[in-house]
Amino acid sequence: MSDIVNRRFLLVRRPAGTPVEQDFQLVETPVPAAPEGGMVVRNHFISLDPAQRGWMDDAPSYMPPIALGDAVRATTVGVVHESRNPDFAAGDWVLGLNAIEDFSVVLPGGFTSAIDISVVDSPSRYLSAVGAVGLTAYFGLLEVGQPQAGETVLVTGAAGAVGSMVGQIAKIKGARVIGIAGGADKCRRLVQDYGFDVAIDYKGKTESELSAEIAAAAPDGVHVVFENVGGTVMEAVAHNLAQRARVVLCGLISEYNAGERVGLRNLWQIIVKQATIHGFLIAGYVNRFAEGGAQVAQWIGEGKLRVDEDIQQGIDNAFPAFMRLFSGANTGKLVLQIA
Amino acid sequence: MSDIVNRRFLLVRRPAGTPVEQDFQLVETPVPAAPEGGMVVRNHFISLDPAQRGWMDDAPSYMPPIALGDAVRATTVGVVHESRNPDFAAGDWVLGLNAIEDFSVVLPGGFTSAIDISVVDSPSRYLSAVGAVGLTAYFGLLEVGQPQAGETVLVTGAAGAVGSMVGQIAKIKGARVIGIAGGADKCRRLVQDYGFDVAIDYKGKTESELSAEIAAAAPDGVHVVFENVGGTVMEAVAHNLAQRARVVLCGLISEYNAGERVGLRNLWQIIVKQATIHGFLIAGYVNRFAEGGAQVAQWIGEGKLRVDEDIQQGIDNAFPAFMRLFSGANTGKLVLQIA
């Protein structure tokens, strides 16, 4: 922790498959000054997300790749350190798209919003329950998937930050919920901590074994799939769609480090079941964030929604903390606290 | 042609990849008698469709596989030969799901409807323009794809029976239309005969070459994709989707004979573009067939819609005629005339 140097976690080489420590470098630089009309933010909590792995590739996506030599882009919660922007004052808590670094320069017009930390038990909540994670679960499931009471909802990556919220919201809406996760401990948490009806462990299973387990858990088929994983897991699910099933395609974490992408080989099932696949980005719902955040906060307040955070400490730990996303080690929304 | 024996084109072995002549057998059997409440239909025109290849596999689909030793299931137009069904009389023209054979037994409750051949220039029109082909193009494009005037619609398998109608209907609705087809002659027909704005020949091109050609033809991206082909062609298109593109997934003809299915490896593009893939079966629109058929017939009458048929002759030619679907030889709706 430092207030006189700016430690920055740089991307210095594009990862080939799974990132290795040599792809990154932690450097010390002077604390920057605020540009005219902009500000400098002291980051406290940094969101670690699968999407960051995609931004490290030099491939077309919904955002430009992180430039080599730049700090790794991240959503952060922090405090305004110096402001030359009339809308913000030093000391204000803010949420913005910054980077893994002690201090971030925010240019005029950058994506930054003030947050009220008096209404949450920790500022990190703006990176989980009432942030992008909660809004992704809320809008992805309810607006795109549109589960009806009595329908079966299946969530992949179910023990993850988004997945565990999706399952709980589906339960609130009266659906039957199946979660797929890796390992006995995560499966136990799905049922005990998050109230899923069925948990299926995908580890060590072939596509057909996994498909048979899903079929046993959902004999009438799956009506809504919330897909975070892709690959074999998604293909096993595709064999078990109900007619007119809706697949909310939110992420493909099994593919982000893979050299060759698998995609969905049994696309034919989408025709057979007259199913739909909906590519989902939370960006499509920006103008409804307040509504979604308020509903999620209310459910948490009512004890209907449990949101876990996995808070790792220190910018020195940025690399091992980030890798917890891919090893399956994290339990809850992964956050790096650096101040 | 025979009225005293029933020649039947049987599936005797499940094709491994591309069908070969030994997978089938043409046999002569006695003309069957009508069962109680049912009838016997003398088939005249037999629809040859990519879907039949799928029915030959022992794989889960929207219909049971064709049993080994059974005649190859097909939609046919014919004349009632003997009726014990009070709704039909001998001599009536009917459309039904029968098989490649001179005479089909229609059980009570089977899918058969009377057709009025006085309103068409050939009974075969009920297998093309005003049949499943025309209705697939009509409902798939307009109800699922929902192209808006000024948007870009891309059709794969564009010179095929469905594809050529989709492109023309998209033009009627004011869209800009790109067709992908195999070979210079088909591409010439797309522009000259069917009024497509751009035709792209996929033959001999890599995914990235094809993608670059699509990008040049649709610099703002493709808003609606009518997908009949799958595989590399679909993947090249996926790189060029506009935001919120709609993909009408109607067929995957490139995969029906393939040992290993490719599917859509760049599924990530569906997320990035917030696109949707809609599995489409015409069966979902049965209760609106009359409306669709009337509109298609009206456009044909007004000279706005050209529907070509490729009519092959004789049940002896069933195998080579069917294979025209996969060699790309057919130009227009492929029909086998056997009486």
XYZ file of C-alpha atoms in Angstrom:
678
model
C 0.000 0.000 0.000
C 1.474 3.284 -0.973
C 0.468 6.875 -1.331
C 3.730 8.140 -2.786
C 4.318 5.660 -5.605
C 1.841 4.172 -8.045
C 2.231 0.420 -8.343
C 0.840 -0.772 -11.644
C 0.157 -4.353 -12.833
C 1.078 -4.238 -16.523
C 0.301 -6.601 -19.382
C 3.700 -7.023 -21.081
C 2.993 -10.038 -23.292
C -0.213 -11.491 -24.727
C -0.952 -14.814 -23.004
C -0.784 -17.927 -25.153
C -3.630 -19.911 -23.645
C -3.513 -19.872 -19.858
C -1.782 -16.707 -18.588
C 1.582 -17.129 -16.863
C 3.311 -14.750 -14.458
C 5.782 -13.643 -17.155
C 2.894 -12.106 -19.133
C 2.683 -9.398 -16.465
C 4.976 -7.008 -14.612
C 4.384 -5.022 -11.422
C 6.140 -1.645 -11.697
C 6.424 1.435 -9.490
C 5.789 4.799 -11.126
C 5.163 8.286 -9.779
C 1.663 9.156 -8.659
C 0.085 10.831 -11.703
C -1.450 14.310 -11.755
C -5.047 14.935 -12.775
C -5.442 16.106 -16.372
C -7.528 19.149 -17.145
C -11.197 18.217 -16.671
C -10.259 14.796 -15.291
C -9.118 13.298 -12.027
C -6.956 10.747 -10.274
C -8.652 7.944 -8.346
C -7.022 5.956 -5.543
C -8.295 2.401 -6.157
C -9.375 0.384 -3.113
C -11.240 -2.629 -4.544
C -10.525 -4.133 -7.944
C -12.903 -6.472 -9.748
C -11.297 -9.598 -11.206
C -13.451 -10.997 -13.994
C -13.235 -13.620 -16.750
C -13.822 -10.838 -19.292
C -10.360 -9.458 -18.558
C -8.805 -12.562 -20.076
C -10.583 -11.734 -23.339
C -9.280 -8.155 -23.299
C -5.702 -9.531 -23.161
C -6.064 -11.114 -26.610
C -5.481 -9.167 -29.781
C -8.877 -10.202 -31.142
C -12.044 -8.349 -32.153
C -14.356 -7.949 -29.198
C -16.730 -5.435 -27.665
C -13.763 -3.417 -26.320
C -10.293 -2.788 -27.724
C -7.565 -5.144 -26.459
C -5.448 -3.966 -23.512
C -2.351 -2.393 -25.081
C 0.948 -4.090 -24.239
C 2.665 -2.053 -21.517
C -0.653 -0.769 -20.126
C -2.013 -1.719 -16.734
C -4.624 -4.486 -16.905
C -8.028 -2.886 -17.399
C -10.460 -3.502 -14.532
C -13.566 -2.142 -12.904
C -12.574 -0.555 -9.594
C -14.067 1.117 -6.580
C -11.958 3.891 -5.088
C -11.716 7.385 -3.723
C -11.075 10.551 -5.707
C -7.487 11.586 -4.892
C -7.328 14.754 -6.989
C -10.087 16.248 -9.076
C -10.142 18.800 -11.861
C -13.644 17.605 -12.812
C -16.390 19.854 -11.406
C -18.696 16.855 -10.849
C -16.342 15.136 -8.374
C -14.433 16.267 -5.295
C -11.444 14.726 -3.562
C -12.698 12.131 -1.088
C -15.717 11.036 -3.153
C -16.201 7.282 -3.546
C -16.470 6.292 -7.204
C -16.962 3.243 -9.427
C -15.236 3.222 -12.790
C -13.487 1.331 -15.544
C -9.846 1.797 -14.555
C -7.025 -0.714 -14.110
C -5.104 -2.855 -11.641
C -2.991 -0.030 -10.164
C -2.908 2.112 -7.036
C -3.874 5.310 -8.849
C -5.840 5.639 -12.082
C -6.055 8.684 -14.283
C -9.664 9.317 -15.302
C -9.993 11.400 -18.444
C -12.940 13.719 -18.992
C -15.900 11.689 -20.221
C -14.545 8.407 -18.860
C -16.959 5.892 -17.365
C -17.051 6.850 -13.672
C -19.993 7.203 -11.342
C -20.369 8.313 -7.740
C -21.445 5.603 -5.292
C -23.101 5.848 -1.898
C -21.188 3.561 0.442
C -23.497 4.351 3.383
C -26.115 1.930 2.004
C -23.824 -1.113 1.771
C -21.797 -3.072 4.311
C -18.661 -2.770 2.152
C -17.754 -0.618 -0.865
C -16.847 -3.905 -2.612
C -20.601 -4.579 -2.943
C -20.522 -2.230 -5.923
C -18.369 -4.848 -7.657
C -20.664 -7.736 -6.766
C -24.293 -7.660 -5.672
C -25.240 -4.172 -6.806
C -22.618 -3.958 -9.547
C -22.120 -5.639 -12.894
C -22.366 -9.116 -11.402
C -25.767 -8.581 -9.844
C -27.091 -6.696 -12.844
C -25.863 -9.400 -15.230
C -27.711 -12.047 -13.234
C -30.819 -9.899 -12.901
C -31.278 -8.699 -16.477
C -29.795 -11.769 -18.146
C -32.096 -14.160 -16.352
C -35.282 -12.119 -16.131
C -35.267 -10.042 -19.327
C -33.637 -12.529 -21.671
C -34.323 -15.939 -20.167
C -37.807 -15.015 -18.902
C -38.291 -18.093 -16.694
C -41.879 -18.888 -15.804
C -42.894 -20.369 -12.460
C -42.597 -24.142 -12.652
C -40.085 -24.121 -15.485
C -36.622 -25.634 -15.105
C -33.653 -23.259 -15.165
C -30.151 -24.651 -15.565
C -27.100 -22.554 -14.658
C -23.535 -23.431 -15.659
C -20.652 -22.015 -13.662
C -23.326 -22.049 -10.981
C -21.050 -21.526 -7.996
C -19.519 -18.432 -9.544
C -20.440 -14.870 -8.706
C -23.021 -14.502 -11.471
C -24.207 -18.117 -11.438
C -25.027 -18.256 -7.733
C -27.137 -15.106 -8.053
C -28.910 -16.392 -11.174
C -29.947 -19.569 -9.382
C -31.270 -17.685 -6.384
C -33.221 -15.198 -8.505
C -34.701 -18.097 -10.492
C -35.839 -19.649 -7.205
C -37.392 -16.322 -6.139
C -39.366 -16.437 -9.398
C -40.668 -19.939 -8.712
C -38.498 -21.950 -11.095
C -36.890 -25.314 -10.427
C -33.110 -24.762 -10.515
C -30.279 -27.060 -11.552
C -26.687 -25.899 -11.122
C -23.591 -27.351 -12.767
C -20.283 -26.712 -11.020
C -16.879 -28.302 -10.587
C -16.272 -30.353 -7.476
C -18.191 -31.737 -4.533
C -17.607 -28.729 -2.317
C -19.085 -26.272 -4.818
C -22.031 -28.581 -5.422
C -22.665 -28.796 -1.691
C -22.638 -24.982 -1.477
C -25.118 -24.700 -4.378
C -27.721 -26.671 -2.485
C -26.940 -25.629 1.101
C -25.962 -21.973 0.704
C -27.850 -20.914 -2.412
C -30.936 -23.163 -2.367
C -30.507 -24.856 -5.762
C -32.770 -27.891 -6.192
C -30.105 -30.026 -7.857
C -26.341 -29.671 -8.191
C -24.373 -31.618 -10.800
C -20.591 -31.963 -10.669
C -19.165 -31.904 -14.207
C -15.661 -32.937 -13.203
C -14.306 -36.151 -14.668
C -17.411 -36.760 -16.771
C -17.757 -37.214 -20.497
C -20.305 -35.231 -22.481
C -22.650 -38.217 -22.604
C -22.307 -38.986 -18.895
C -23.035 -35.369 -18.051
C -25.931 -35.303 -20.521
C -27.440 -38.389 -18.862
C -27.223 -36.761 -15.419
C -28.939 -33.629 -16.715
C -31.638 -35.758 -18.339
C -32.282 -37.501 -15.026
C -32.526 -34.151 -13.230
C -34.717 -32.558 -15.912
C -36.824 -35.315 -17.495
C -39.036 -32.744 -19.269
C -36.047 -30.780 -20.520
C -34.508 -27.467 -19.548
C -36.501 -24.331 -20.361
C -33.888 -21.684 -19.591
C -30.110 -22.116 -19.694
C -27.869 -19.458 -18.200
C -24.576 -20.261 -19.870
C -21.290 -19.081 -18.360
C -19.025 -21.944 -19.387
C -19.373 -23.240 -22.946
C -17.512 -26.261 -24.324
C -18.441 -29.782 -23.285
C -20.706 -28.586 -20.493
C -22.773 -26.504 -22.906
C -22.923 -29.351 -25.409
C -24.163 -31.758 -22.728
C -26.881 -29.262 -21.818
C -27.871 -28.813 -25.477
C -29.001 -32.448 -25.634
C -31.526 -31.693 -22.897
C -33.322 -28.578 -24.067
C -37.087 -28.379 -23.847
C -38.990 -27.149 -26.889
C -38.525 -23.377 -27.293
C -35.787 -23.258 -24.673
C -33.978 -19.940 -24.179
C -30.204 -20.011 -23.798
C -28.781 -16.851 -22.218
C -25.224 -16.847 -23.532
C -23.379 -14.816 -20.929
C -19.884 -16.271 -20.965
C -17.666 -19.055 -22.250
C -15.027 -19.332 -19.543
C -13.949 -22.823 -20.645
C -12.741 -21.294 -23.903
C -10.938 -18.150 -22.828
C -7.615 -19.889 -22.286
C -8.108 -22.570 -24.929
C -5.961 -22.481 -28.062
C -8.737 -23.892 -30.217
C -12.310 -22.931 -29.579
C -14.907 -25.654 -29.468
C -18.062 -23.552 -29.755
C -21.270 -25.528 -29.988
C -20.838 -28.556 -32.202
C -24.380 -29.852 -31.723
C -25.973 -26.688 -33.065
C -28.502 -28.989 -34.736
C -30.195 -29.355 -31.346
C -31.074 -25.662 -31.485
C -33.125 -26.304 -34.625
C -34.687 -29.514 -33.352
C -35.848 -27.807 -30.172
C -36.776 -24.494 -31.834
C -34.537 -22.994 -29.174
C -32.951 -19.561 -29.109
C -29.453 -18.479 -28.098
C -29.188 -14.875 -26.924
C -25.781 -13.223 -26.767
C -25.872 -11.142 -23.593
C -23.867 -8.084 -22.581
C -24.883 -6.069 -19.556
C -24.077 -2.947 -21.586
C -27.433 -3.389 -23.295
C -29.205 -2.488 -20.028
C -27.285 0.600 -18.872
C -30.403 2.741 -18.744
C -32.062 0.309 -16.309
C -29.166 -0.163 -13.851
C -30.872 1.822 -11.092
C -34.000 -0.335 -11.287
C -32.030 -3.588 -11.254
C -29.701 -2.478 -8.464
C -32.627 -1.437 -6.276
C -34.391 -4.794 -6.708
C -31.227 -6.770 -5.960
C -30.520 -4.621 -2.874
C -34.082 -5.204 -1.673
C -33.781 -8.990 -2.006
C -30.498 -8.908 -0.080
C -32.141 -6.816 2.616
C -35.004 -9.285 2.845
C -32.580 -12.159 3.265
C -33.697 -13.753 -0.007
C -30.388 -13.355 -1.794
C -26.956 -14.323 -0.533
C -23.982 -12.784 -2.293
C -20.523 -14.037 -1.376
C -17.290 -12.230 -2.060
C -13.822 -13.732 -2.273
C -11.611 -10.803 -1.297
C -7.901 -11.297 -1.941
C -5.398 -8.846 -0.468
C -2.662 -6.734 -2.012
C -1.599 -5.696 -5.486
C 1.442 -7.989 -5.033
C -1.065 -10.833 -5.290
C -2.714 -9.627 -8.499
C -1.500 -12.563 -10.595
C -2.378 -15.463 -8.250
C -5.633 -13.735 -7.368
C -6.626 -13.415 -11.058
C -5.775 -17.060 -11.703
C -8.280 -18.156 -9.062
C -10.933 -17.442 -11.707
C -9.636 -20.221 -13.917
C -8.506 -22.772 -11.332
C -12.006 -22.785 -9.907
C -10.593 -21.781 -6.499
C -12.740 -18.697 -5.984
C -15.941 -18.890 -4.019
C -18.043 -15.862 -4.734
C -17.222 -12.645 -6.521
C -13.448 -12.313 -6.800
C -12.142 -8.925 -5.653
C -8.625 -7.659 -5.021
C -8.374 -5.183 -2.145
C -5.357 -2.894 -2.451
C -6.171 -0.142 0.046
C -44.538 -46.040 -63.776
C -46.856 -48.721 -62.597
C -50.363 -49.160 -61.350
C -50.125 -52.853 -60.577
C -46.977 -53.043 -58.507
C -45.749 -50.686 -55.829
C -42.115 -49.732 -56.332
C -40.624 -48.619 -53.058
C -37.251 -46.901 -52.416
C -36.124 -48.448 -49.121
C -33.469 -47.388 -46.644
C -31.592 -50.616 -45.996
C -28.474 -49.284 -44.242
C -27.796 -46.068 -42.329
C -25.430 -43.898 -44.403
C -21.989 -43.292 -42.959
C -21.443 -39.714 -44.026
C -22.421 -39.175 -47.654
C -25.101 -41.665 -48.713
C -24.126 -44.282 -51.300
C -26.373 -46.290 -53.577
C -25.904 -49.440 -51.426
C -27.701 -47.707 -48.547
C -30.931 -48.023 -50.523
C -32.866 -50.655 -52.437
C -35.680 -50.277 -54.952
C -38.140 -53.140 -54.526
C -41.419 -54.136 -56.121
C -44.269 -55.074 -53.794
C -48.006 -55.530 -54.273
C -50.196 -52.436 -54.284
C -51.439 -52.162 -50.694
C -55.073 -52.033 -49.609
C -56.535 -49.143 -47.622
C -56.796 -49.850 -43.890
C -60.029 -49.175 -42.058
C -60.465 -45.411 -41.769
C -57.393 -44.797 -43.943
C -56.504 -44.721 -47.601
C -53.961 -45.451 -50.281
C -52.439 -42.542 -52.202
C -50.827 -42.797 -55.627
C -47.826 -40.467 -55.361
C -47.102 -38.211 -58.347
C -44.570 -35.660 -57.070
C -42.077 -36.373 -54.279
C -40.238 -33.665 -52.410
C -36.490 -34.249 -52.009
C -35.171 -32.255 -49.060
C -31.994 -31.991 -46.966
C -34.056 -32.912 -43.901
C -34.434 -36.452 -45.247
C -30.708 -37.020 -44.752
C -31.188 -36.279 -41.055
C -34.054 -38.764 -40.780
C -31.706 -41.494 -42.076
C -29.485 -41.207 -38.984
C -30.280 -43.029 -35.782
C -30.050 -39.812 -33.793
C -32.468 -37.773 -31.684
C -34.330 -35.282 -33.849
C -37.756 -33.747 -34.234
C -39.023 -36.948 -35.898
C -38.114 -40.579 -35.345
C -35.450 -41.985 -37.657
C -36.615 -43.808 -40.787
C -36.674 -47.499 -39.809
C -34.320 -49.738 -41.759
C -36.341 -51.572 -44.397
C -38.896 -48.768 -44.635
C -39.338 -46.571 -47.676
C -37.586 -43.212 -47.358
C -40.001 -40.768 -45.716
C -40.939 -37.814 -47.939
C -43.578 -35.192 -48.450
C -45.573 -36.094 -51.544
C -48.354 -34.803 -53.738
C -50.618 -37.463 -55.179
C -54.084 -38.716 -55.898
C -56.255 -40.806 -53.593
C -56.275 -44.324 -55.094
C -58.559 -45.988 -52.552
C -60.281 -44.374 -49.609
C -61.901 -45.728 -46.469
C -61.656 -42.269 -44.910
C -64.957 -40.334 -45.132
C -63.064 -37.019 -45.628
C -61.426 -38.113 -48.877
C -62.628 -39.723 -52.093
C -60.726 -41.610 -54.783
C -59.395 -39.083 -57.282
C -58.821 -36.281 -54.760
C -55.452 -34.549 -54.945
C -53.674 -34.585 -51.577
C -50.466 -33.422 -49.909
C -49.034 -35.599 -47.146
C -46.052 -36.986 -45.328
C -45.576 -40.300 -47.114
C -42.514 -41.893 -48.698
C -40.604 -42.434 -51.923
C -42.887 -45.122 -53.336
C -45.612 -45.425 -55.938
C -48.382 -46.034 -53.417
C -48.478 -44.927 -49.777
C -50.744 -46.228 -47.066
C -52.212 -43.342 -45.080
C -53.396 -44.347 -41.608
C -56.299 -42.555 -39.925
C -55.055 -39.348 -38.352
C -51.988 -39.161 -40.607
C -50.825 -35.782 -41.867
C -52.688 -35.388 -45.176
C -54.547 -32.416 -46.589
C -56.608 -31.864 -49.715
C -55.107 -29.455 -52.260
C -56.731 -27.437 -55.011
C -54.653 -27.948 -58.130
C -56.844 -25.605 -60.197
C -55.102 -22.558 -58.663
C -51.541 -23.592 -59.579
C -49.787 -24.278 -62.847
C -48.510 -27.640 -61.560
C -49.401 -29.794 -58.522
C -45.671 -29.724 -57.698
C -46.162 -26.099 -56.564
C -47.494 -27.549 -53.325
C -43.992 -28.888 -52.695
C -42.302 -25.570 -53.496
C -43.802 -22.105 -53.581
C -46.997 -22.716 -51.636
C -45.652 -25.690 -49.680
C -43.096 -26.128 -46.938
C -40.392 -24.359 -48.934
C -42.350 -21.167 -49.432
C -43.722 -21.180 -45.891
C -40.248 -21.755 -44.435
C -38.936 -18.750 -46.321
C -41.958 -16.624 -45.451
C -42.274 -17.298 -41.714
C -38.568 -17.827 -41.055
C -37.582 -14.530 -42.599
C -40.489 -12.326 -41.617
C -41.560 -13.668 -38.217
C -38.167 -14.687 -36.863
C -35.655 -12.532 -38.732
C -37.929 -9.470 -38.858
C -35.848 -7.500 -41.370
C -36.479 -3.780 -41.432
C -36.322 -1.713 -44.612
C -32.728 -0.632 -45.184
C -31.220 -3.454 -43.147
C -28.848 -5.981 -44.681
C -30.065 -9.565 -44.973
C -27.577 -12.342 -45.755
C -28.768 -15.721 -47.029
C -26.588 -18.831 -47.166
C -27.494 -21.617 -49.552
C -28.991 -18.678 -51.406
C -29.527 -20.412 -54.736
C -31.470 -23.222 -53.105
C -35.220 -23.530 -53.008
C -35.658 -21.805 -49.654
C -32.739 -19.390 -50.019
C -33.831 -17.932 -53.349
C -37.292 -17.213 -51.936
C -35.873 -15.685 -48.747
C -33.760 -13.263 -50.741
C -36.669 -12.198 -52.911
C -39.003 -11.712 -49.950
C -36.308 -9.655 -48.203
C -36.103 -7.447 -51.292
C -39.909 -7.057 -51.325
C -39.573 -5.808 -47.721
C -36.958 -3.214 -48.670
C -33.831 -4.891 -47.334
C -30.430 -5.019 -48.999
C -29.718 -8.670 -49.792
C -26.464 -10.616 -49.952
C -26.500 -14.233 -51.083
C -23.777 -16.827 -50.596
C -23.771 -19.754 -53.003
C -21.378 -22.233 -54.588
C -20.110 -21.451 -58.065
C -20.212 -18.656 -60.595
C -23.353 -19.881 -62.310
C -25.415 -19.881 -59.120
C -24.071 -16.464 -58.196
C -25.054 -15.128 -61.602
C -28.570 -16.502 -61.117
C -28.852 -14.877 -57.665
C -28.355 -11.444 -59.141
C -30.007 -11.883 -62.555
C -32.917 -14.184 -61.778
C -33.675 -13.406 -58.135
C -32.618 -9.763 -57.788
C -30.046 -10.150 -54.991
C -27.879 -7.048 -54.541
C -24.654 -9.001 -54.031
C -23.710 -12.637 -54.639
C -20.630 -14.194 -53.036
C -19.173 -17.500 -54.203
C -17.862 -19.475 -51.207
C -16.088 -22.115 -53.261
C -12.332 -22.437 -52.797
C -12.198 -19.750 -50.118
C -10.908 -19.943 -46.566
C -13.006 -18.703 -43.678
C -10.994 -15.486 -43.483
C -11.153 -14.839 -47.237
C -14.903 -15.341 -47.181
C -15.227 -13.178 -44.086
C -13.321 -10.370 -45.811
C -15.631 -10.545 -48.831
C -18.693 -10.356 -46.603
C -17.175 -7.406 -44.738
C -16.657 -5.583 -48.026
C -20.248 -6.245 -49.072
C -21.704 -5.326 -45.652
C -19.434 -2.695 -44.100
C -22.016 -1.933 -41.382
C -22.559 -5.600 -40.629
C -25.348 -8.039 -41.352
C -28.630 -7.528 -39.503
C -30.419 -10.738 -40.434
C -28.807 -14.046 -41.387
C -30.921 -16.795 -42.915
C -28.708 -19.816 -42.322
C -29.158 -22.955 -44.391
C -25.570 -24.168 -44.546
C -23.555 -24.026 -41.300
C -19.867 -24.870 -41.025
C -17.212 -22.548 -42.415
C -19.741 -20.404 -44.265
C -21.669 -19.717 -41.049
C -18.460 -18.987 -39.150
C -17.349 -16.494 -41.801
C -20.706 -14.756 -41.523
C -20.483 -14.691 -37.704
C -17.479 -12.354 -37.924
C -19.673 -9.830 -39.708
C -22.773 -9.541 -37.574
C -24.202 -6.132 -36.764
C -25.131 -5.399 -33.158
C -28.309 -7.281 -32.207
C -28.248 -9.362 -35.387
C -30.848 -12.116 -35.734
C -29.687 -15.472 -37.086
C -32.534 -17.638 -38.396
C -31.080 -21.134 -38.070
C -33.031 -23.076 -40.647
C -30.595 -25.745 -41.795
C -27.015 -26.974 -41.643
C -26.650 -28.783 -44.944
C -22.840 -28.713 -44.824
C -22.992 -30.953 -41.764
C -25.591 -33.564 -42.676
C -23.098 -35.872 -44.357
C -20.106 -34.899 -42.207
C -18.725 -37.476 -39.793
C -17.710 -34.820 -37.297
C -19.894 -31.789 -36.765
C -18.264 -28.392 -36.700
C -21.105 -26.344 -35.247
C -20.241 -22.732 -34.554
C -16.758 -22.413 -33.098
C -16.813 -18.625 -32.878
C -19.843 -18.559 -30.612
C -18.096 -15.713 -28.786
C -19.180 -13.413 -31.623
C -22.804 -14.011 -30.603
C -22.044 -12.467 -27.205
C -19.935 -9.628 -28.584
C -22.690 -8.612 -30.986
C -25.572 -9.307 -28.564
C -26.939 -11.403 -31.406
C -29.589 -14.101 -31.275
C -29.737 -17.512 -32.939
C -33.246 -18.849 -33.473
C -33.722 -22.538 -34.198
C -36.471 -22.643 -36.813
C -38.905 -25.396 -37.745
C -41.853 -24.650 -39.978
C -43.921 -26.902 -37.704
C -44.137 -23.968 -35.289
C -46.366 -22.089 -37.778
C -48.861 -24.770 -38.802
C -51.848 -22.686 -37.736
C -50.782 -19.845 -40.061
C -50.070 -21.866 -43.218
C -53.132 -20.539 -45.035
C -52.115 -16.922 -44.441
C -48.525 -17.530 -45.579
C -49.513 -19.570 -48.611
C -51.977 -16.876 -49.745
C -49.339 -14.118 -49.487
C -46.755 -16.155 -51.370
C -49.285 -17.024 -54.089
C -50.194 -13.348 -54.404
C -46.549 -12.296 -54.860
C -46.084 -14.974 -57.513
C -49.226 -13.769 -59.288
C -47.944 -10.177 -59.210
C -44.641 -11.297 -60.734
C -42.689 -10.279 -57.640
C -41.528 -13.752 -56.729
C -39.887 -16.318 -58.966
C -39.908 -19.920 -57.794
C -37.908 -22.446 -59.769
C -38.344 -26.182 -59.627
C -35.825 -28.843 -60.577
C -38.047 -31.755 -61.547
C -36.289 -35.089 -61.979
C -38.109 -38.007 -63.555
C -38.794 -41.554 -62.387
C -38.485 -43.509 -59.169
C -35.546 -45.361 -60.794
C -33.680 -42.086 -60.438
C -34.468 -41.588 -56.746
C -30.866 -41.998 -55.613
C -29.101 -39.733 -58.132
C -31.933 -37.223 -57.839
C -31.581 -37.094 -54.023
C -27.829 -36.655 -54.294
C -28.300 -33.492 -56.372
C -29.099 -31.789 -53.044
C -25.576 -32.358 -51.778
C -23.584 -31.990 -54.989
C -25.046 -28.545 -55.459
C -26.397 -29.597 -58.867
C -30.006 -28.675 -58.257
C -31.356 -25.336 -59.334
C -34.589 -24.645 -57.544
C -36.814 -26.895 -55.504
C -35.845 -30.507 -56.128
C -38.822 -32.733 -56.928
C -39.026 -36.298 -58.203
C -41.938 -36.912 -60.514
C -43.020 -40.550 -60.579
C -46.417 -40.379 -62.252
